[in-house]
Amino acid sequence: MALRFYNTLSQRVEDFAPLHDNVVRMYTCGPTVWNFAHIGNLRTFTFVDILRRWLRYCGYRLDHVMNITDVDDRIIRESLAAGRTLTEYTEEYTKAFLEDTGALRLERPERLVKATEHIPQMVALVRRLIDGGFTYSSDGSVYFRIASFPGYGRLSHTDFSGIRAGVRVDTDRYDKADARDFVLWKARKEGEPSWDTEIGAGRPGWHLECSAMAMEYLGETLDIHAGGVDLTFPHHENEIAQAEAATGHTFARFWLHSEHLMLDAQVMSKSLGNFLTLRDLVAQGNKPEAIRYLLSSVPYRKQLNFTFDALKSADTAIERLRNYKLRLDTGKFPAGESEKLAARTAEALKRIEESLDDDLNTAEALGAVFEYIRETNTAMDAGEFPQGNAASALDLLARFDSVFDVLRPTVTGGALADAEIESLIAERNKARKTKDFARADQIRAELLKRDVILEDTKDGVRWKRK
Ligand code: AMP
Ligand code: ZN
């Protein structure tokens, strides 16, 4: 079966292939850098990471753009309150965001772009909309007239035809009940940051940023546009209106939305005050890779309830995966190769691939891996796992880990666990066998830095703590 995704636009699961060549043109909405990201935000970014990695696994190249929203209502409010310039304020939280996503091993998109560095592109888009008759001005601000765009509501599957024309909304974030003509360009306000442009002095509305930057880098039609489910309305509905009114073409073919992370049966959010940040969880001793595992273990279209028990289970699951890899790396197995086991390995890999092809069903993929591990561990215990099957089992793990990325321990300042040391030594032995002495030396140095000393003896490698 082919790769397929649930498309919010059609409300159906559709086979996916990019429009041009082998390149997937993808835009995902990035963070608003007004504060630290919470792990709800990071669930959405983890989903995007799994999506990226799976597309590449399928053989596609990526041109992925993600924005950093570094000007919006909340940022202006907070930076004014802190008595800092917009740039000073947003740089701090941009850095924090990159640290957090780095700790979670989220790949950097091909282009990470800042809203404030694309004001001319935004102004040009507003110009096109003004010229096309989709806007009106009031008190120096420019609004999008939603009655002028018949497709309005198509993404969120809502009928907005009954709403009163000419009623406006100035804030960036609002509910469906407040669907109004939305602001494209906000007139300058005393004391707030603004830009002098041909459409007047002011600043962009949040929705405008994404349409302008997406089209700047990816052209008028994207293959995939993604974000958290709360962005469907109004943000993505408005993005479509702005882009399609200007170009007359489909803005994005596939719209993917990830469900919320919940805490105590409520959506995790800053405004409700029920949130956890990655840095707090790590400071409490939780491993970033366990958080990554937890966030990616539930398929992205299902709500995920955060609990500390679930986080503990994620940690245990990773330990099982690592111990299994260690056993494959270092275990002594009888000579030979079993055809039956080889077929079992191929079947497990196929199940992993089919699960992820099925709208990124990560839970199914994990189920397939653990079933395989259980069965082959039993075979190993019984002396029925021959050496000749180890390479393909390791290959399966490596393929799995190219998407889930949890096998490698995070290098923190703290002491390494014995299993982590053994695993690094096994990797060093392998490097030496293949004459990759640079890697072997690097591992020795890494271990030394963590206070572990290696001794090469005639019986093999011994290690001790300093
Ligand atoms: P923001 O920085 O507020 O623009 O949000 C960044 C991303 O996090 C957006 O894609 C939101 O949809 C997403 N998001 C916000 N809250 C949650 C949550 N509780 N669970 C999952 N994603 C969320
Ligand atoms: Zn956006």
Coordinates of C-alpha atoms and ligand atoms in Angstrom, one line a residue:
M1 CA 0.0 0.0 0.0
A2 CA 1.2 3.5 -0.8
L3 CA 2.0 6.3 1.5
R4 CA -1.2 8.1 2.5
F5 CA -2.3 10.9 4.8
Y6 CA -5.6 12.2 6.2
N7 CA -6.2 15.5 4.5
T8 CA -8.2 18.0 6.6
L9 CA -9.3 19.7 3.4
S10 CA -11.0 16.6 1.9
Q11 CA -11.7 14.9 5.2
R12 CA -10.4 11.7 3.6
V13 CA -7.3 9.6 3.6
E14 CA -5.5 10.2 0.3
D15 CA -2.5 8.7 -1.4
F16 CA 0.4 11.1 -1.3
A17 CA 2.9 12.0 -4.0
P18 CA 4.5 15.4 -4.5
L19 CA 3.5 17.5 -7.5
H20 CA 6.9 18.0 -8.9
D21 CA 9.7 15.5 -9.3
N22 CA 10.8 13.8 -6.1
V23 CA 10.7 16.9 -3.9
V24 CA 8.1 17.5 -1.2
R25 CA 7.5 21.2 -0.8
M26 CA 6.3 21.6 2.7
Y27 CA 5.4 24.4 5.1
T28 CA 4.8 24.0 8.8
C29 CA 3.8 26.7 11.2
G30 CA 6.6 27.4 13.6
P31 CA 6.7 28.8 17.1
T32 CA 5.6 32.2 18.3
V33 CA 8.7 33.2 20.2
W34 CA 7.0 35.0 23.1
N35 CA 7.9 32.5 25.8
F36 CA 9.4 29.0 26.2
A37 CA 7.6 26.3 24.2
H38 CA 5.7 23.8 26.3
I39 CA 5.7 20.1 25.5
G40 CA 2.2 20.5 23.8
N41 CA 3.8 22.8 21.3
L42 CA 6.7 20.3 21.1
R43 CA 4.3 17.4 20.4
T44 CA 3.3 19.2 17.2
F45 CA 6.9 19.8 16.2
T46 CA 7.8 16.2 17.0
F47 CA 5.0 15.1 14.7
V48 CA 6.5 17.3 12.0
D49 CA 9.9 15.6 12.6
I50 CA 8.4 12.1 12.2
L51 CA 6.7 13.3 9.0
R52 CA 10.0 14.7 7.6
R53 CA 11.9 11.5 8.5
W54 CA 9.2 9.2 7.0
L55 CA 9.0 11.2 3.8
R56 CA 12.8 10.9 3.4
Y57 CA 12.7 7.2 4.3
C58 CA 10.2 6.8 1.4
G59 CA 12.8 8.3 -0.9
Y60 CA 11.6 11.9 -1.2
R61 CA 13.8 14.9 -0.9
L62 CA 12.5 17.7 1.2
D63 CA 12.1 21.4 0.8
H64 CA 10.6 22.3 4.1
V65 CA 10.1 25.8 5.4
M66 CA 9.2 26.7 8.9
N67 CA 8.6 30.2 10.2
I68 CA 9.6 31.8 13.4
T69 CA 6.8 34.2 14.3
D70 CA 8.9 37.0 15.9
V71 CA 6.2 39.7 15.7
D72 CA 2.6 39.4 16.9
D73 CA 0.2 40.7 19.6
R74 CA 1.6 38.6 22.4
I75 CA 5.3 39.3 21.6
I76 CA 4.7 43.0 21.5
R77 CA 2.7 42.9 24.7
E78 CA 5.4 40.9 26.5
S79 CA 8.4 42.7 25.2
L80 CA 6.9 46.1 26.1
A81 CA 6.2 44.8 29.6
A82 CA 9.8 43.6 29.9
G83 CA 11.1 46.9 28.6
R84 CA 13.1 45.2 25.9
T85 CA 13.2 45.7 22.1
L86 CA 11.4 43.2 19.9
T87 CA 14.7 41.7 18.7
E88 CA 16.3 41.3 22.1
Y89 CA 13.1 39.7 23.4
T90 CA 12.6 37.3 20.5
E91 CA 16.2 36.3 20.2
E92 CA 16.2 34.8 23.6
Y93 CA 13.2 32.6 23.0
T94 CA 14.3 31.6 19.5
K95 CA 17.5 30.4 21.0
A96 CA 15.5 28.5 23.7
F97 CA 13.3 26.9 21.0
L98 CA 16.4 25.7 19.0
E99 CA 17.9 24.2 22.2
D100 CA 14.6 22.4 23.0
T101 CA 14.1 21.1 19.5
G102 CA 17.8 20.1 19.4
A103 CA 17.4 18.2 22.7
L104 CA 14.4 16.4 21.2
R105 CA 16.5 15.5 18.1
L106 CA 14.0 17.4 15.8
E107 CA 15.7 17.9 12.5
R108 CA 16.1 21.5 11.3
P109 CA 13.9 22.3 8.4
E110 CA 15.7 23.2 5.2
R111 CA 14.7 26.8 5.8
L112 CA 13.9 28.4 9.1
V113 CA 12.7 31.9 8.4
K114 CA 11.8 34.9 10.5
A115 CA 8.7 37.0 9.9
T116 CA 10.5 40.3 10.5
E117 CA 12.9 39.5 7.7
H118 CA 10.1 39.2 5.2
I119 CA 8.2 42.4 5.5
P120 CA 8.6 43.3 1.8
Q121 CA 7.1 40.0 0.7
M122 CA 4.2 40.5 3.0
V123 CA 3.6 44.0 1.8
A124 CA 3.7 42.8 -1.8
L125 CA 1.0 40.2 -1.0
V126 CA -1.2 42.8 0.6
R127 CA -0.7 45.0 -2.5
R128 CA -1.9 42.1 -4.7
L129 CA -4.9 41.6 -2.5
I130 CA -5.7 45.3 -2.6
D131 CA -5.4 45.4 -6.4
G132 CA -7.6 42.3 -6.6
G133 CA -10.4 44.0 -4.6
F134 CA -10.3 41.6 -1.7
T135 CA -9.6 44.2 1.0
Y136 CA -10.7 47.5 2.6
S137 CA -8.9 50.0 4.8
S138 CA -10.0 51.5 8.0
D139 CA -8.0 53.8 10.2
G140 CA -4.8 52.9 8.4
S141 CA -5.2 49.1 8.8
V142 CA -6.0 46.8 5.9
Y143 CA -8.6 44.0 6.3
F144 CA -9.4 41.0 4.2
R145 CA -13.1 41.0 3.2
I146 CA -14.0 37.3 3.7
A147 CA -17.2 37.7 1.7
S148 CA -15.1 38.4 -1.3
F149 CA -13.6 34.9 -1.1
P150 CA -16.2 32.2 -1.7
G151 CA -13.9 29.4 -0.6
Y152 CA -13.8 30.8 3.0
G153 CA -14.6 28.0 5.4
R154 CA -13.6 25.1 3.1
L155 CA -10.7 23.9 5.4
S156 CA -12.6 24.1 8.7
H157 CA -15.8 22.9 7.0
T158 CA -17.8 25.7 8.3
D159 CA -20.4 27.8 6.6
F160 CA -19.6 31.5 7.1
S161 CA -22.0 32.8 4.5
G162 CA -24.3 34.2 7.2
I163 CA -21.9 36.4 9.0
R164 CA -22.2 40.1 8.7
A165 CA -19.9 41.7 6.2
G166 CA -17.8 44.6 7.3
V167 CA -17.4 43.5 10.9
R168 CA -13.7 43.3 11.7
V169 CA -11.4 41.6 14.1
D170 CA -8.0 43.1 14.9
T171 CA -6.5 40.4 17.2
D172 CA -4.4 37.6 15.7
R173 CA -6.1 34.8 17.6
Y174 CA -9.9 34.3 17.9
D175 CA -12.5 31.6 17.8
K176 CA -14.9 30.5 15.1
A177 CA -17.7 32.3 16.9
D178 CA -15.7 35.5 16.1
A179 CA -15.2 34.9 12.4
R180 CA -14.9 38.3 10.9
D181 CA -13.0 40.2 8.3
F182 CA -9.4 39.8 9.6
V183 CA -6.6 42.2 9.6
L184 CA -3.7 41.9 7.1
W185 CA -1.8 45.0 8.0
K186 CA -2.2 46.8 11.3
A187 CA -1.8 50.5 11.4
R188 CA 1.1 51.8 13.5
K189 CA 0.4 52.3 17.2
E190 CA 2.4 54.7 19.4
G191 CA 5.2 52.9 21.2
E192 CA 4.8 49.6 19.2
P193 CA 7.3 48.3 16.6
S194 CA 6.3 49.2 13.0
W195 CA 7.6 49.4 9.5
D196 CA 7.2 52.3 7.0
T197 CA 5.9 50.8 3.8
E198 CA 4.0 51.7 0.6
I199 CA 0.8 50.4 2.3
G200 CA 1.4 52.6 5.3
A201 CA 3.3 52.5 8.5
G202 CA 2.4 49.4 10.6
R203 CA 3.0 45.8 11.0
P204 CA 1.8 42.5 9.6
G205 CA -1.0 40.4 11.0
W206 CA 0.1 36.9 12.1
H207 CA -1.8 35.1 9.3
L208 CA -0.2 37.1 6.6
E209 CA 3.3 36.0 7.6
C210 CA 2.8 32.4 6.8
S211 CA 1.2 32.8 3.3
A212 CA 3.9 35.3 2.2
M213 CA 6.8 33.3 3.4
A214 CA 5.5 29.9 2.2
M215 CA 5.0 31.3 -1.4
E216 CA 8.3 33.1 -1.3
Y217 CA 10.2 29.9 -1.0
L218 CA 7.9 27.1 -2.2
G219 CA 5.9 28.7 -5.0
E220 CA 2.1 29.1 -5.3
T221 CA 1.2 25.5 -4.6
L222 CA 2.7 23.5 -1.7
D223 CA 2.5 19.7 -1.4
I224 CA 2.0 19.7 2.4
H225 CA 1.0 22.3 4.9
A226 CA 0.9 21.2 8.6
G227 CA 0.5 22.5 12.1
G228 CA -1.5 21.8 15.3
V229 CA -5.2 21.3 15.1
D230 CA -6.0 24.6 16.8
L231 CA -4.5 26.4 13.8
T232 CA -7.1 25.0 11.4
F233 CA -9.3 28.0 12.2
P234 CA -8.7 30.9 11.8
H235 CA -5.0 30.7 11.0
H236 CA -5.0 28.2 8.1
E237 CA -8.4 29.3 6.8
N238 CA -7.0 32.8 6.6
E239 CA -3.7 31.6 5.0
I240 CA -5.7 29.9 2.2
A241 CA -7.9 33.0 1.7
Q242 CA -4.8 35.3 1.4
A243 CA -2.9 33.0 -0.9
E244 CA -5.6 31.8 -3.2
A245 CA -7.3 35.2 -3.6
A246 CA -3.9 36.5 -4.7
T247 CA -2.9 33.7 -7.0
G248 CA -6.1 31.9 -8.1
H249 CA -4.3 28.6 -7.5
T250 CA -4.6 25.9 -4.8
F251 CA -2.4 27.0 -1.9
A252 CA -1.7 23.6 -0.4
R253 CA -2.7 20.1 -1.6
F254 CA -2.5 18.3 1.7
W255 CA -3.4 19.8 5.1
L256 CA -2.1 17.8 8.1
H257 CA -3.1 18.7 11.6
S258 CA -1.9 17.1 14.8
E259 CA -4.1 16.7 17.8
H260 CA -3.4 18.2 21.2
L261 CA -1.3 17.1 24.1
M262 CA -3.6 17.1 27.2
L263 CA -2.7 17.5 30.8
D264 CA -5.4 16.6 33.4
A265 CA -8.0 16.3 30.7
Q266 CA -7.4 19.8 29.4
V267 CA -5.5 21.1 26.4
M268 CA -2.0 22.0 27.5
S269 CA -1.7 25.7 27.1
K270 CA 0.0 28.7 28.5
S271 CA -3.2 30.7 28.9
L272 CA -4.8 27.9 31.0
G273 CA -1.6 27.7 33.0
N274 CA -1.4 23.9 32.8
F275 CA 1.8 23.4 31.0
L276 CA 5.2 21.7 31.3
T277 CA 8.3 22.8 29.6
L278 CA 11.0 20.5 28.3
R279 CA 13.6 22.1 30.4
D280 CA 11.6 21.6 33.6
L281 CA 11.1 17.9 32.8
V282 CA 14.8 17.5 32.0
A283 CA 15.9 19.3 35.1
Q284 CA 13.7 16.8 37.1
G285 CA 15.9 14.0 35.6
N286 CA 13.8 12.9 32.7
K287 CA 15.6 11.9 29.5
P288 CA 14.8 14.1 26.4
E289 CA 14.7 10.9 24.3
A290 CA 12.0 9.5 26.6
I291 CA 9.9 12.6 26.1
R292 CA 10.5 12.3 22.3
Y293 CA 9.4 8.7 22.5
L294 CA 6.3 9.6 24.5
L295 CA 5.3 12.4 22.2
S296 CA 5.7 10.3 19.0
S297 CA 4.2 7.1 20.4
V298 CA 0.6 8.1 19.9
P299 CA -0.5 8.6 16.3
Y300 CA -0.6 12.3 15.6
R301 CA -4.3 12.5 15.0
K302 CA -5.2 11.2 18.4
Q303 CA -5.1 13.3 21.6
L304 CA -2.3 12.3 23.9
N305 CA -2.7 12.5 27.6
F306 CA 0.5 13.4 29.4
T307 CA 1.2 11.5 32.6
F308 CA 4.4 10.8 34.5
D309 CA 3.5 7.1 34.4
A310 CA 3.5 7.3 30.6
L311 CA 6.8 9.0 30.6
K312 CA 8.2 6.2 32.8
S313 CA 6.9 3.6 30.4
A314 CA 8.6 5.5 27.6
D315 CA 11.9 5.3 29.4
T316 CA 11.4 1.6 30.0
A317 CA 10.6 1.0 26.4
I318 CA 13.8 2.8 25.3
E319 CA 15.8 0.6 27.7
R320 CA 14.4 -2.5 26.2
L321 CA 15.3 -1.3 22.7
R322 CA 18.8 -0.4 23.8
N323 CA 19.4 -3.7 25.7
Y324 CA 18.2 -5.6 22.6
K325 CA 20.6 -3.7 20.4
L326 CA 23.4 -4.4 23.0
R327 CA 22.6 -8.1 22.9
L328 CA 22.7 -8.2 19.1
D329 CA 26.0 -6.3 19.2
T330 CA 27.8 -8.3 21.8
G331 CA 25.9 -11.6 22.3
K332 CA 27.4 -15.0 21.3
F333 CA 25.1 -16.8 18.9
P334 CA 25.4 -20.2 17.3
A335 CA 26.9 -20.2 13.8
G336 CA 24.6 -20.4 10.7
E337 CA 21.5 -18.6 9.5
S338 CA 17.8 -19.4 9.9
E339 CA 15.6 -18.8 6.9
K340 CA 12.5 -18.8 9.1
L341 CA 14.0 -16.0 11.2
A342 CA 15.1 -14.1 8.1
A343 CA 11.5 -14.2 6.9
R344 CA 10.3 -13.1 10.3
T345 CA 12.6 -10.1 10.2
A346 CA 11.5 -9.1 6.7
E347 CA 7.8 -9.4 7.9
A348 CA 8.5 -7.2 10.9
L349 CA 10.1 -4.5 8.8
K350 CA 7.2 -4.6 6.3
R351 CA 4.8 -4.1 9.2
I352 CA 6.7 -1.1 10.4
E353 CA 6.8 0.4 7.0
E354 CA 3.1 -0.3 6.3
S355 CA 2.1 1.2 9.6
L356 CA 4.0 4.5 8.9
D357 CA 2.7 4.6 5.4
D358 CA -0.8 4.5 6.9
D359 CA -1.0 8.1 8.0
L360 CA 2.1 7.7 10.3
N361 CA 0.6 5.1 12.6
T362 CA 3.5 5.2 15.0
A363 CA 1.7 3.1 17.6
E364 CA 1.4 0.2 15.2
A365 CA 5.0 0.5 14.1
L366 CA 6.2 0.4 17.7
G367 CA 3.9 -2.6 18.3
A368 CA 5.5 -4.4 15.4
V369 CA 9.0 -3.7 16.7
F370 CA 8.3 -4.9 20.2
E371 CA 6.6 -8.0 19.1
Y372 CA 9.7 -8.8 17.0
I373 CA 12.0 -8.1 19.9
R374 CA 10.0 -10.3 22.2
E375 CA 10.0 -13.2 19.8
T376 CA 13.7 -13.0 18.8
N377 CA 14.7 -12.6 22.5
T378 CA 12.9 -15.8 23.2
A379 CA 14.7 -17.4 20.3
M380 CA 18.1 -16.1 21.7
D381 CA 17.3 -17.5 25.1
A382 CA 16.7 -20.9 23.6
G383 CA 19.9 -20.8 21.6
E384 CA 17.9 -20.7 18.4
F385 CA 19.0 -17.3 17.0
P386 CA 22.0 -17.9 14.7
Q387 CA 24.7 -15.3 14.2
G388 CA 23.8 -15.0 10.5
N389 CA 20.5 -13.3 11.4
A390 CA 22.1 -10.6 13.6
A391 CA 22.9 -8.2 10.8
S392 CA 19.4 -8.0 9.4
A393 CA 18.0 -7.6 12.9
L394 CA 20.4 -4.7 13.5
D395 CA 19.4 -3.3 10.1
L396 CA 15.8 -3.4 11.1
L397 CA 16.6 -1.5 14.3
A398 CA 18.6 1.1 12.4
R399 CA 15.8 1.7 10.0
F400 CA 13.3 2.0 12.8
D401 CA 15.7 4.4 14.6
S402 CA 16.1 6.6 11.5
V403 CA 12.6 7.7 12.2
F404 CA 12.1 7.3 16.0
D405 CA 15.7 8.2 17.0
V406 CA 15.8 7.0 20.5
L407 CA 18.6 4.4 20.6
R408 CA 21.5 6.9 21.1
P409 CA 21.8 8.1 24.7
T410 CA 21.8 11.8 25.2
V411 CA 25.2 13.0 26.4
T412 CA 24.3 14.9 29.5
G413 CA 26.8 16.0 32.2
G414 CA 25.8 13.1 34.5
A415 CA 27.3 9.6 34.8
L416 CA 26.7 7.0 32.1
A417 CA 24.8 3.9 32.8
D418 CA 26.7 0.6 32.5
A419 CA 24.6 -0.4 29.4
E420 CA 25.4 2.9 27.8
I421 CA 29.1 2.3 28.3
E422 CA 28.9 -1.3 27.0
S423 CA 27.1 -0.1 24.0
L424 CA 29.7 2.6 23.2
I425 CA 32.4 0.0 23.7
A426 CA 30.7 -2.3 21.3
E427 CA 30.5 0.5 18.8
R428 CA 34.2 1.2 19.3
N429 CA 35.1 -2.5 18.7
K430 CA 33.1 -2.5 15.5
A431 CA 34.8 0.7 14.4
R432 CA 38.2 -0.8 15.0
K433 CA 37.2 -4.0 13.1
T434 CA 36.3 -1.8 10.1
K435 CA 39.5 0.2 10.6
D436 CA 37.6 3.4 11.4
F437 CA 40.2 4.4 14.0
A438 CA 39.0 8.0 14.0
R439 CA 35.6 7.0 15.3
A440 CA 37.2 4.5 17.7
D441 CA 39.4 7.2 19.2
Q442 CA 36.5 9.6 19.4
I443 CA 34.5 7.1 21.4
R444 CA 37.4 6.6 23.8
A445 CA 37.8 10.3 24.2
E446 CA 34.0 10.7 24.8
L447 CA 34.1 8.1 27.5
L448 CA 37.1 9.6 29.1
K449 CA 35.3 12.9 29.2
R450 CA 32.5 11.1 31.1
D451 CA 35.1 9.6 33.5
V452 CA 35.2 6.2 32.0
I453 CA 38.7 4.7 31.3
L454 CA 39.2 2.0 28.7
E455 CA 42.0 -0.6 28.9
D456 CA 42.7 -2.7 25.9
T457 CA 43.9 -6.1 27.2
K458 CA 44.6 -9.3 25.4
D459 CA 41.2 -10.6 26.5
G460 CA 39.4 -7.6 25.1
V461 CA 38.4 -4.2 26.4
R462 CA 38.0 -3.5 30.1
W463 CA 36.6 -0.4 31.6
K464 CA 36.5 1.4 34.9
R465 CA 35.2 4.6 36.3
K466 CA 37.7 7.3 37.3
Ligands
AMP1 P1 2.4 28.8 18.9 O1 3.9 29.0 19.3 O2 1.4 29.2 19.9 O3 2.2 29.5 17.5 O4 2.2 27.2 18.7 C1 3.1 26.4 18.1 C2 2.5 25.1 17.7 O5 2.0 24.3 18.8 C3 1.2 25.3 16.8 O6 1.3 24.4 15.7 C4 0.1 24.9 17.8 O7 -1.0 24.3 17.1 C5 0.7 23.8 18.6 N1 0.1 23.6 19.9 C6 -0.3 24.5 20.9 N2 -0.8 23.9 22.0 C7 -0.7 22.5 21.7 C8 -1.0 21.3 22.5 N3 -1.5 21.4 23.7 N4 -0.8 20.1 21.9 C9 -0.2 20.1 20.7 N5 0.1 21.1 19.9 C10 -0.1 22.3 20.4
ZN2 ZN 1.2 29.6 10.0

